[in-house]
Amino acid sequence: MTVHVRLMPTLHQMQIGILALSAPERINAQNLSMVRQMTQALLQWQAQDDVVAVVLIGAGERGFCAGGDLKALYEAMMQPEQIAQGDAFFAEEYALCQMIRDYKKPVLAWGHGIVMGGGWGLFAAASHRVVTESSKLAMPETAIGLFPDVAASRWLPELAGYGQFLALSGAAINAADALLTGAAQWALPDAKRHSVLAELAGLPWQGDVSDAALLDDFLSQQISPSLAAPHLTAHHDALQDRDGIEVSQRCVELRNFSQSADPWLAHAVERIYKASPTSLWLASTLQQRCKTLSFPATVQLETQVSAACLRYGDFSAGIYATLIDRSSKPRWQQTDLMQLDQMQLAEAFPMLF
């Protein structure tokens, strides 16, 4: 797995950095090497005055990025001497997302197809976010014993009041939902992916703060595709964030929709039933904690929690059941969300107590 790094010359003697995630057989899932490739390129381009913008794209038709390389993380967890590799992956992946968020040049992310987990983290950090008619965005970590990370504890609550539901259920939203919630600013046709990138070379880039508005105008002038109706608006009141209630109570409320006539909602609620109770608690606790934190502080806290997850047991159990034996029946450390062992949680996740 690798990232293809290149510079595309413009017609006005500037350059655009292209970072193409190139592991289509894994829907461009990231490993530590890929994270480091992107970090190195971004650091180099930041210092080059003739590099005016950066584009993040994913190879293949299946999607932009499905997240992290879970099998590599599982192998790290199974070998104590290798677990530091897992720590490094999360710490450097989160730092990469923070770098993209703080980047001084426009960063365009083309989020076609699958945009999930760490892939959504990369996408969310970009200043200019494009979805297509094939886009499916989700943070499904509670299903594998992790939590919505890559600073999602901070940015999911900003998505028009749906962050809590999206974190707990891992539900996949479509392009119309992404526009509705602000997860993306533009929808463009899948078929235009390569031609839009080529057209960027013809824009009159200046190499200054005006370039962000230039890219805004260019994307806004493109013809949008016909999109499927959003999933979220049909259930707006039911899915809005509920502050001040226990995660167990909120999950009970959401589970009342398990027999919904809308298969999308019924499936999302079913995912809550199957999720790790500890992960549901982590997702809710982190959202509450990070609402008032800065993005850097959120990244710092999530880095500590992800390291704890590597050692807790649910994360390895979730990956094993999902990708190794494919039973979809992970053996969680705790099985009852209504009666979580707080002493066990405090021992495993002291940074949250």
Tab-separated table of C-alpha atoms in Angstrom:
chain	number	residue	atom	x	y	z
A	1	MET	CA	0.000	0.000	0.000
A	2	THR	CA	1.279	3.448	-0.848
A	3	VAL	CA	0.460	7.037	-1.631
A	4	HIS	CA	1.294	8.409	-5.047
A	5	VAL	CA	2.790	11.842	-4.454
A	6	ARG	CA	3.212	14.243	-7.344
A	7	LEU	CA	3.151	17.893	-8.308
A	8	MET	CA	0.859	19.059	-11.108
A	9	PRO	CA	2.088	22.215	-12.891
A	10	THR	CA	-0.415	24.986	-13.555
A	11	LEU	CA	-0.569	27.282	-16.557
A	12	HIS	CA	0.721	30.168	-14.454
A	13	GLN	CA	3.968	28.575	-13.285
A	14	MET	CA	2.569	27.362	-9.996
A	15	GLN	CA	2.103	23.775	-8.794
A	16	ILE	CA	-0.658	21.753	-7.122
A	17	GLY	CA	0.275	18.907	-4.809
A	18	ILE	CA	-1.567	15.644	-5.446
A	19	LEU	CA	-1.802	12.973	-2.746
A	20	ALA	CA	-3.443	9.875	-4.228
A	21	LEU	CA	-4.142	7.074	-1.765
A	22	SER	CA	-3.330	4.012	-3.838
A	23	ALA	CA	-4.537	0.810	-2.214
A	24	PRO	CA	-7.765	0.219	-4.166
A	25	GLU	CA	-7.928	-3.444	-3.135
A	26	ARG	CA	-8.484	-2.199	0.449
A	27	ILE	CA	-10.468	0.880	-0.533
A	28	ASN	CA	-7.317	2.870	0.202
A	29	ALA	CA	-7.170	1.958	3.890
A	30	GLN	CA	-4.222	3.747	5.465
A	31	ASN	CA	-1.241	2.216	7.211
A	32	LEU	CA	1.575	3.944	9.067
A	33	SER	CA	3.756	4.166	5.966
A	34	MET	CA	1.005	5.964	4.041
A	35	VAL	CA	0.397	8.394	6.896
A	36	ARG	CA	4.090	9.213	6.962
A	37	GLN	CA	4.227	9.676	3.191
A	38	MET	CA	1.401	12.201	3.320
A	39	THR	CA	2.868	13.998	6.322
A	40	GLN	CA	6.270	14.340	4.684
A	41	ALA	CA	4.796	15.664	1.438
A	42	LEU	CA	2.590	18.204	3.208
A	43	LEU	CA	5.483	19.494	5.282
A	44	GLN	CA	7.587	19.913	2.163
A	45	TRP	CA	4.839	21.626	0.169
A	46	GLN	CA	3.994	23.974	3.008
A	47	ALA	CA	7.463	25.487	2.622
A	48	GLN	CA	7.267	25.812	-1.184
A	49	ASP	CA	5.808	29.148	-2.292
A	50	ASP	CA	4.969	27.799	-5.757
A	51	VAL	CA	2.753	25.027	-4.349
A	52	VAL	CA	-0.616	26.759	-4.153
A	53	ALA	CA	-3.010	23.971	-3.163
A	54	VAL	CA	-3.235	20.278	-2.310
A	55	VAL	CA	-5.669	17.648	-3.586
A	56	LEU	CA	-6.501	14.441	-1.686
A	57	ILE	CA	-7.953	11.659	-3.831
A	58	GLY	CA	-8.356	7.904	-3.651
A	59	ALA	CA	-7.525	5.388	-6.357
A	60	GLY	CA	-10.187	3.101	-7.796
A	61	GLU	CA	-13.940	3.347	-8.075
A	62	ARG	CA	-14.902	1.939	-4.672
A	63	GLY	CA	-14.065	4.953	-2.579
A	64	PHE	CA	-11.782	7.642	-1.231
A	65	CYS	CA	-10.655	5.835	1.922
A	66	ALA	CA	-12.151	3.134	4.144
A	67	GLY	CA	-10.130	4.152	7.210
A	68	GLY	CA	-7.146	2.418	8.761
A	69	ASP	CA	-5.559	-0.918	7.896
A	70	LEU	CA	-7.345	-2.951	10.575
A	71	LYS	CA	-5.477	-6.179	9.905
A	72	ALA	CA	-2.161	-4.423	10.498
A	73	LEU	CA	-3.512	-3.011	13.764
A	74	TYR	CA	-4.792	-6.456	14.787
A	75	GLU	CA	-1.359	-7.972	14.179
A	76	ALA	CA	0.194	-5.241	16.312
A	77	MET	CA	-2.215	-5.982	19.164
A	78	MET	CA	-1.455	-9.709	18.999
A	79	GLN	CA	2.286	-9.111	19.440
A	80	PRO	CA	3.102	-7.059	22.548
A	81	GLU	CA	6.455	-6.045	21.115
A	82	GLN	CA	4.637	-4.565	18.099
A	83	ILE	CA	1.901	-2.640	19.884
A	84	ALA	CA	3.984	0.527	19.715
A	85	GLN	CA	3.328	0.422	15.968
A	86	GLY	CA	-0.372	0.757	16.716
A	87	ASP	CA	0.292	3.656	19.065
A	88	ALA	CA	2.380	5.353	16.379
A	89	PHE	CA	-0.287	4.838	13.729
A	90	PHE	CA	-3.018	6.538	15.733
A	91	ALA	CA	-0.807	9.349	17.018
A	92	GLU	CA	0.570	10.151	13.571
A	93	GLU	CA	-2.771	9.727	11.786
A	94	TYR	CA	-4.406	12.183	14.178
A	95	ALA	CA	-1.489	14.596	13.825
A	96	LEU	CA	-1.819	14.375	10.038
A	97	CYS	CA	-5.491	15.319	10.234
A	98	GLN	CA	-4.621	18.249	12.491
A	99	MET	CA	-1.939	19.353	10.028
A	100	ILE	CA	-4.455	19.298	7.176
A	101	ARG	CA	-6.961	21.264	9.266
A	102	ASP	CA	-4.332	23.928	10.016
A	103	TYR	CA	-2.785	23.981	6.535
A	104	LYS	CA	-2.100	27.440	5.142
A	105	LYS	CA	-3.042	26.463	1.591
A	106	PRO	CA	-6.373	25.173	0.264
A	107	VAL	CA	-6.808	21.404	0.598
A	108	LEU	CA	-9.405	19.817	-1.684
A	109	ALA	CA	-10.633	16.328	-0.723
A	110	TRP	CA	-12.574	14.361	-3.344
A	111	GLY	CA	-14.804	12.050	-1.288
A	112	HIS	CA	-16.258	9.570	-3.756
A	113	GLY	CA	-17.670	6.210	-2.691
A	114	ILE	CA	-16.603	4.936	0.719
A	115	VAL	CA	-15.454	7.712	3.080
A	116	MET	CA	-15.288	6.030	6.450
A	117	GLY	CA	-13.397	6.080	9.719
A	118	GLY	CA	-9.962	7.577	9.253
A	119	GLY	CA	-10.944	8.342	5.670
A	120	TRP	CA	-13.671	10.661	6.906
A	121	GLY	CA	-11.103	12.124	9.283
A	122	LEU	CA	-8.876	13.118	6.362
A	123	PHE	CA	-11.893	14.380	4.447
A	124	ALA	CA	-13.288	16.373	7.383
A	125	ALA	CA	-9.956	18.124	7.912
A	126	ALA	CA	-9.802	19.486	4.348
A	127	SER	CA	-10.828	23.075	3.678
A	128	HIS	CA	-12.694	22.153	0.463
A	129	ARG	CA	-14.786	18.980	0.608
A	130	VAL	CA	-16.471	17.410	-2.426
A	131	VAL	CA	-18.855	14.450	-2.396
A	132	THR	CA	-20.372	12.618	-5.346
A	133	GLU	CA	-23.507	10.639	-6.067
A	134	SER	CA	-21.716	7.483	-4.851
A	135	SER	CA	-20.507	8.880	-1.517
A	136	LYS	CA	-21.160	7.005	1.721
A	137	LEU	CA	-19.756	8.661	4.827
A	138	ALA	CA	-19.666	6.879	8.181
A	139	MET	CA	-17.805	6.536	11.461
A	140	PRO	CA	-18.510	2.844	12.215
A	141	GLU	CA	-15.923	2.308	14.958
A	142	THR	CA	-18.338	1.274	17.734
A	143	ALA	CA	-18.952	-1.930	15.756
A	144	ILE	CA	-15.300	-2.960	16.115
A	145	GLY	CA	-14.597	-1.919	19.688
A	146	LEU	CA	-13.018	1.453	18.963
A	147	PHE	CA	-14.643	4.925	18.974
A	148	PRO	CA	-15.200	7.634	16.333
A	149	ASP	CA	-11.723	9.117	16.341
A	150	VAL	CA	-9.539	11.353	14.103
A	151	ALA	CA	-10.988	14.311	16.073
A	152	ALA	CA	-14.552	13.178	15.318
A	153	SER	CA	-15.295	13.666	19.010
A	154	ARG	CA	-15.009	17.361	18.167
A	155	TRP	CA	-16.347	17.635	14.607
A	156	LEU	CA	-19.240	15.154	14.623
A	157	PRO	CA	-21.214	17.360	17.069
A	158	GLU	CA	-20.941	20.176	14.520
A	159	LEU	CA	-22.986	18.245	11.928
A	160	ALA	CA	-26.381	19.918	12.351
A	161	GLY	CA	-27.207	18.091	15.579
A	162	TYR	CA	-26.786	14.547	14.246
A	163	GLY	CA	-23.345	13.820	15.691
A	164	GLN	CA	-24.491	11.717	18.622
A	165	PHE	CA	-26.597	9.424	16.442
A	166	LEU	CA	-23.864	9.064	13.817
A	167	ALA	CA	-21.282	8.199	16.473
A	168	LEU	CA	-23.398	5.607	18.270
A	169	SER	CA	-24.869	3.901	15.204
A	170	GLY	CA	-22.085	4.236	12.667
A	171	ALA	CA	-24.829	4.937	10.123
A	172	ALA	CA	-23.689	5.778	6.601
A	173	ILE	CA	-24.973	9.050	5.192
A	174	ASN	CA	-25.166	9.958	1.517
A	175	ALA	CA	-24.081	13.010	-0.456
A	176	ALA	CA	-27.304	14.915	0.202
A	177	ASP	CA	-26.904	14.288	3.940
A	178	ALA	CA	-23.304	15.473	3.742
A	179	LEU	CA	-24.372	18.755	2.157
A	180	LEU	CA	-27.239	19.157	4.622
A	181	THR	CA	-25.014	18.725	7.668
A	182	GLY	CA	-22.029	20.665	6.375
A	183	ALA	CA	-19.842	17.567	6.153
A	184	ALA	CA	-19.260	18.600	2.529
A	185	GLN	CA	-19.703	21.878	0.663
A	186	TRP	CA	-20.062	20.653	-2.926
A	187	ALA	CA	-21.440	17.645	-4.799
A	188	LEU	CA	-19.951	16.897	-8.210
A	189	PRO	CA	-20.434	13.971	-10.594
A	190	ASP	CA	-18.273	10.884	-10.153
A	191	ALA	CA	-17.459	11.065	-13.838
A	192	LYS	CA	-15.857	14.501	-13.399
A	193	ARG	CA	-13.171	13.403	-10.940
A	194	HIS	CA	-10.271	13.472	-13.377
A	195	SER	CA	-11.480	16.353	-15.537
A	196	VAL	CA	-12.020	18.625	-12.527
A	197	LEU	CA	-8.476	17.956	-11.364
A	198	ALA	CA	-7.171	18.760	-14.822
A	199	GLU	CA	-9.152	22.012	-14.903
A	200	LEU	CA	-7.518	23.127	-11.659
A	201	ALA	CA	-4.281	23.550	-13.587
A	202	GLY	CA	-5.853	26.311	-15.665
A	203	LEU	CA	-6.964	28.515	-12.777
A	204	PRO	CA	-5.118	31.808	-12.140
A	205	TRP	CA	-3.559	30.817	-8.821
A	206	GLN	CA	-1.796	33.645	-6.977
A	207	GLY	CA	-0.023	31.821	-4.187
A	208	ASP	CA	-1.733	33.902	-1.495
A	209	VAL	CA	-4.900	34.000	0.616
A	210	SER	CA	-7.051	34.691	-2.456
A	211	ASP	CA	-6.543	31.109	-3.640
A	212	ALA	CA	-9.165	29.747	-1.235
A	213	ALA	CA	-11.846	31.989	-2.758
A	214	LEU	CA	-10.626	31.096	-6.242
A	215	LEU	CA	-11.187	27.412	-5.503
A	216	ASP	CA	-14.559	28.204	-3.890
A	217	ASP	CA	-15.725	29.953	-7.051
A	218	PHE	CA	-14.441	27.211	-9.341
A	219	LEU	CA	-16.219	24.432	-7.451
A	220	SER	CA	-19.428	26.452	-7.136
A	221	GLN	CA	-19.568	26.895	-10.911
A	222	GLN	CA	-19.566	23.137	-11.549
A	223	ILE	CA	-22.798	21.338	-12.405
A	224	SER	CA	-24.038	19.178	-9.540
A	225	PRO	CA	-25.282	15.634	-10.156
A	226	SER	CA	-28.744	14.359	-9.333
A	227	LEU	CA	-28.601	13.046	-5.768
A	228	ALA	CA	-30.686	10.581	-3.793
A	229	ALA	CA	-32.830	12.123	-1.060
A	230	PRO	CA	-31.116	12.591	2.310
A	231	HIS	CA	-31.712	9.948	4.974
A	232	LEU	CA	-31.527	12.210	8.000
A	233	THR	CA	-34.249	14.766	7.371
A	234	ALA	CA	-37.043	12.189	7.386
A	235	HIS	CA	-36.194	11.472	11.034
A	236	HIS	CA	-34.920	14.879	12.089
A	237	ASP	CA	-36.572	15.171	15.502
A	238	ALA	CA	-35.813	11.598	16.558
A	239	LEU	CA	-32.155	11.735	15.584
A	240	GLN	CA	-31.194	15.116	16.993
A	241	ASP	CA	-28.597	15.188	19.765
A	242	ARG	CA	-29.909	14.804	23.305
A	243	ASP	CA	-27.650	16.517	25.797
A	244	GLY	CA	-27.611	15.683	29.462
A	245	ILE	CA	-28.829	12.081	29.309
A	246	GLU	CA	-26.919	8.859	29.865
A	247	VAL	CA	-25.724	7.004	26.797
A	248	SER	CA	-27.717	3.957	27.907
A	249	GLN	CA	-30.936	5.986	27.912
A	250	ARG	CA	-30.172	7.500	24.508
A	251	CYS	CA	-29.526	4.067	23.027
A	252	VAL	CA	-32.820	2.789	24.442
A	253	GLU	CA	-34.596	5.711	22.763
A	254	LEU	CA	-32.932	4.991	19.432
A	255	ARG	CA	-33.630	1.267	19.668
A	256	ASN	CA	-37.331	2.074	19.606
A	257	PHE	CA	-36.843	2.599	15.870
A	258	SER	CA	-35.619	-0.947	15.231
A	259	GLN	CA	-38.887	-1.729	13.421
A	260	SER	CA	-38.847	1.444	11.351
A	261	ALA	CA	-40.337	1.198	7.882
A	262	ASP	CA	-37.209	2.966	6.661
A	263	PRO	CA	-34.622	0.194	6.178
A	264	TRP	CA	-31.793	2.697	6.506
A	265	LEU	CA	-32.891	3.689	10.013
A	266	ALA	CA	-33.726	0.121	11.047
A	267	HIS	CA	-30.257	-1.025	10.005
A	268	ALA	CA	-28.617	1.871	11.829
A	269	VAL	CA	-30.462	1.003	15.033
A	270	GLU	CA	-29.548	-2.667	14.648
A	271	ARG	CA	-25.899	-1.614	14.635
A	272	ILE	CA	-26.360	-0.049	18.076
A	273	TYR	CA	-27.605	-3.397	19.418
A	274	LYS	CA	-24.468	-5.116	18.133
A	275	ALA	CA	-21.928	-2.435	19.054
A	276	SER	CA	-19.434	-2.703	21.882
A	277	PRO	CA	-21.078	-1.281	25.026
A	278	THR	CA	-17.716	0.151	26.043
A	279	SER	CA	-17.345	1.819	22.649
A	280	LEU	CA	-20.809	3.349	22.947
A	281	TRP	CA	-19.791	4.763	26.320
A	282	LEU	CA	-16.509	6.047	24.888
A	283	ALA	CA	-18.231	7.701	21.921
A	284	SER	CA	-20.739	9.492	24.133
A	285	THR	CA	-18.251	10.462	26.832
A	286	LEU	CA	-15.746	11.847	24.351
A	287	GLN	CA	-18.357	13.920	22.534
A	288	GLN	CA	-19.443	15.490	25.800
A	289	ARG	CA	-15.848	16.068	26.895
A	290	CYS	CA	-14.585	17.477	23.602
A	291	LYS	CA	-17.382	19.953	22.893
A	292	THR	CA	-15.473	22.640	24.726
A	293	LEU	CA	-11.969	21.503	23.767
A	294	SER	CA	-9.884	22.815	20.905
A	295	PHE	CA	-9.055	20.487	18.045
A	296	PRO	CA	-5.439	20.034	19.257
A	297	ALA	CA	-6.684	19.196	22.759
A	298	THR	CA	-9.189	16.748	21.274
A	299	VAL	CA	-6.424	15.065	19.286
A	300	GLN	CA	-4.311	14.792	22.429
A	301	LEU	CA	-7.133	13.161	24.396
A	302	GLU	CA	-8.136	10.821	21.568
A	303	THR	CA	-4.510	9.712	21.201
A	304	GLN	CA	-4.532	8.601	24.834
A	305	VAL	CA	-7.873	6.821	24.446
A	306	SER	CA	-6.876	5.003	21.257
A	307	ALA	CA	-3.724	3.725	22.984
A	308	ALA	CA	-5.935	2.409	25.779
A	309	CYS	CA	-8.243	0.749	23.237
A	310	LEU	CA	-5.288	-1.104	21.728
A	311	ARG	CA	-4.802	-2.727	25.139
A	312	TYR	CA	-8.398	-3.139	26.323
A	313	GLY	CA	-9.564	-6.145	24.326
A	314	ASP	CA	-12.702	-4.960	22.559
A	315	PHE	CA	-10.802	-3.536	19.595
A	316	SER	CA	-8.972	-6.778	18.845
A	317	ALA	CA	-12.174	-8.769	19.418
A	318	GLY	CA	-14.098	-6.526	17.050
A	319	ILE	CA	-11.541	-6.799	14.266
A	320	TYR	CA	-11.272	-10.571	14.733
A	321	ALA	CA	-15.027	-11.099	14.482
A	322	THR	CA	-15.371	-8.737	11.529
A	323	LEU	CA	-12.334	-9.526	9.392
A	324	ILE	CA	-10.727	-12.764	10.615
A	325	ASP	CA	-13.378	-15.352	11.463
A	326	ARG	CA	-16.180	-13.174	10.052
A	327	SER	CA	-18.633	-14.416	12.674
A	328	SER	CA	-19.847	-10.878	13.418
A	329	LYS	CA	-20.099	-12.037	17.031
A	330	PRO	CA	-17.304	-10.333	18.946
A	331	ARG	CA	-16.706	-11.215	22.588
A	332	TRP	CA	-16.894	-7.834	24.272
A	333	GLN	CA	-15.255	-7.133	27.635
A	334	GLN	CA	-18.574	-5.776	28.888
A	335	THR	CA	-21.896	-6.926	27.500
A	336	ASP	CA	-24.538	-4.771	29.196
A	337	LEU	CA	-24.617	-1.053	28.456
A	338	MET	CA	-27.090	-0.557	31.299
A	339	GLN	CA	-24.684	-2.012	33.866
A	340	LEU	CA	-21.197	-0.992	32.844
A	341	ASP	CA	-18.478	-1.784	35.364
A	342	GLN	CA	-17.233	1.705	36.150
A	343	MET	CA	-14.201	0.405	38.025
A	344	GLN	CA	-13.086	-1.549	34.979
A	345	LEU	CA	-13.604	1.498	32.771
A	346	ALA	CA	-11.662	3.728	35.158
A	347	GLU	CA	-8.779	1.266	35.163
A	348	ALA	CA	-8.720	0.988	31.362
A	349	PHE	CA	-9.454	4.645	30.555
A	350	PRO	CA	-8.162	6.752	33.485
A	351	MET	CA	-7.864	9.823	31.248
A	352	LEU	CA	-11.695	10.010	31.171
A	353	PHE	CA	-12.170	9.899	34.940
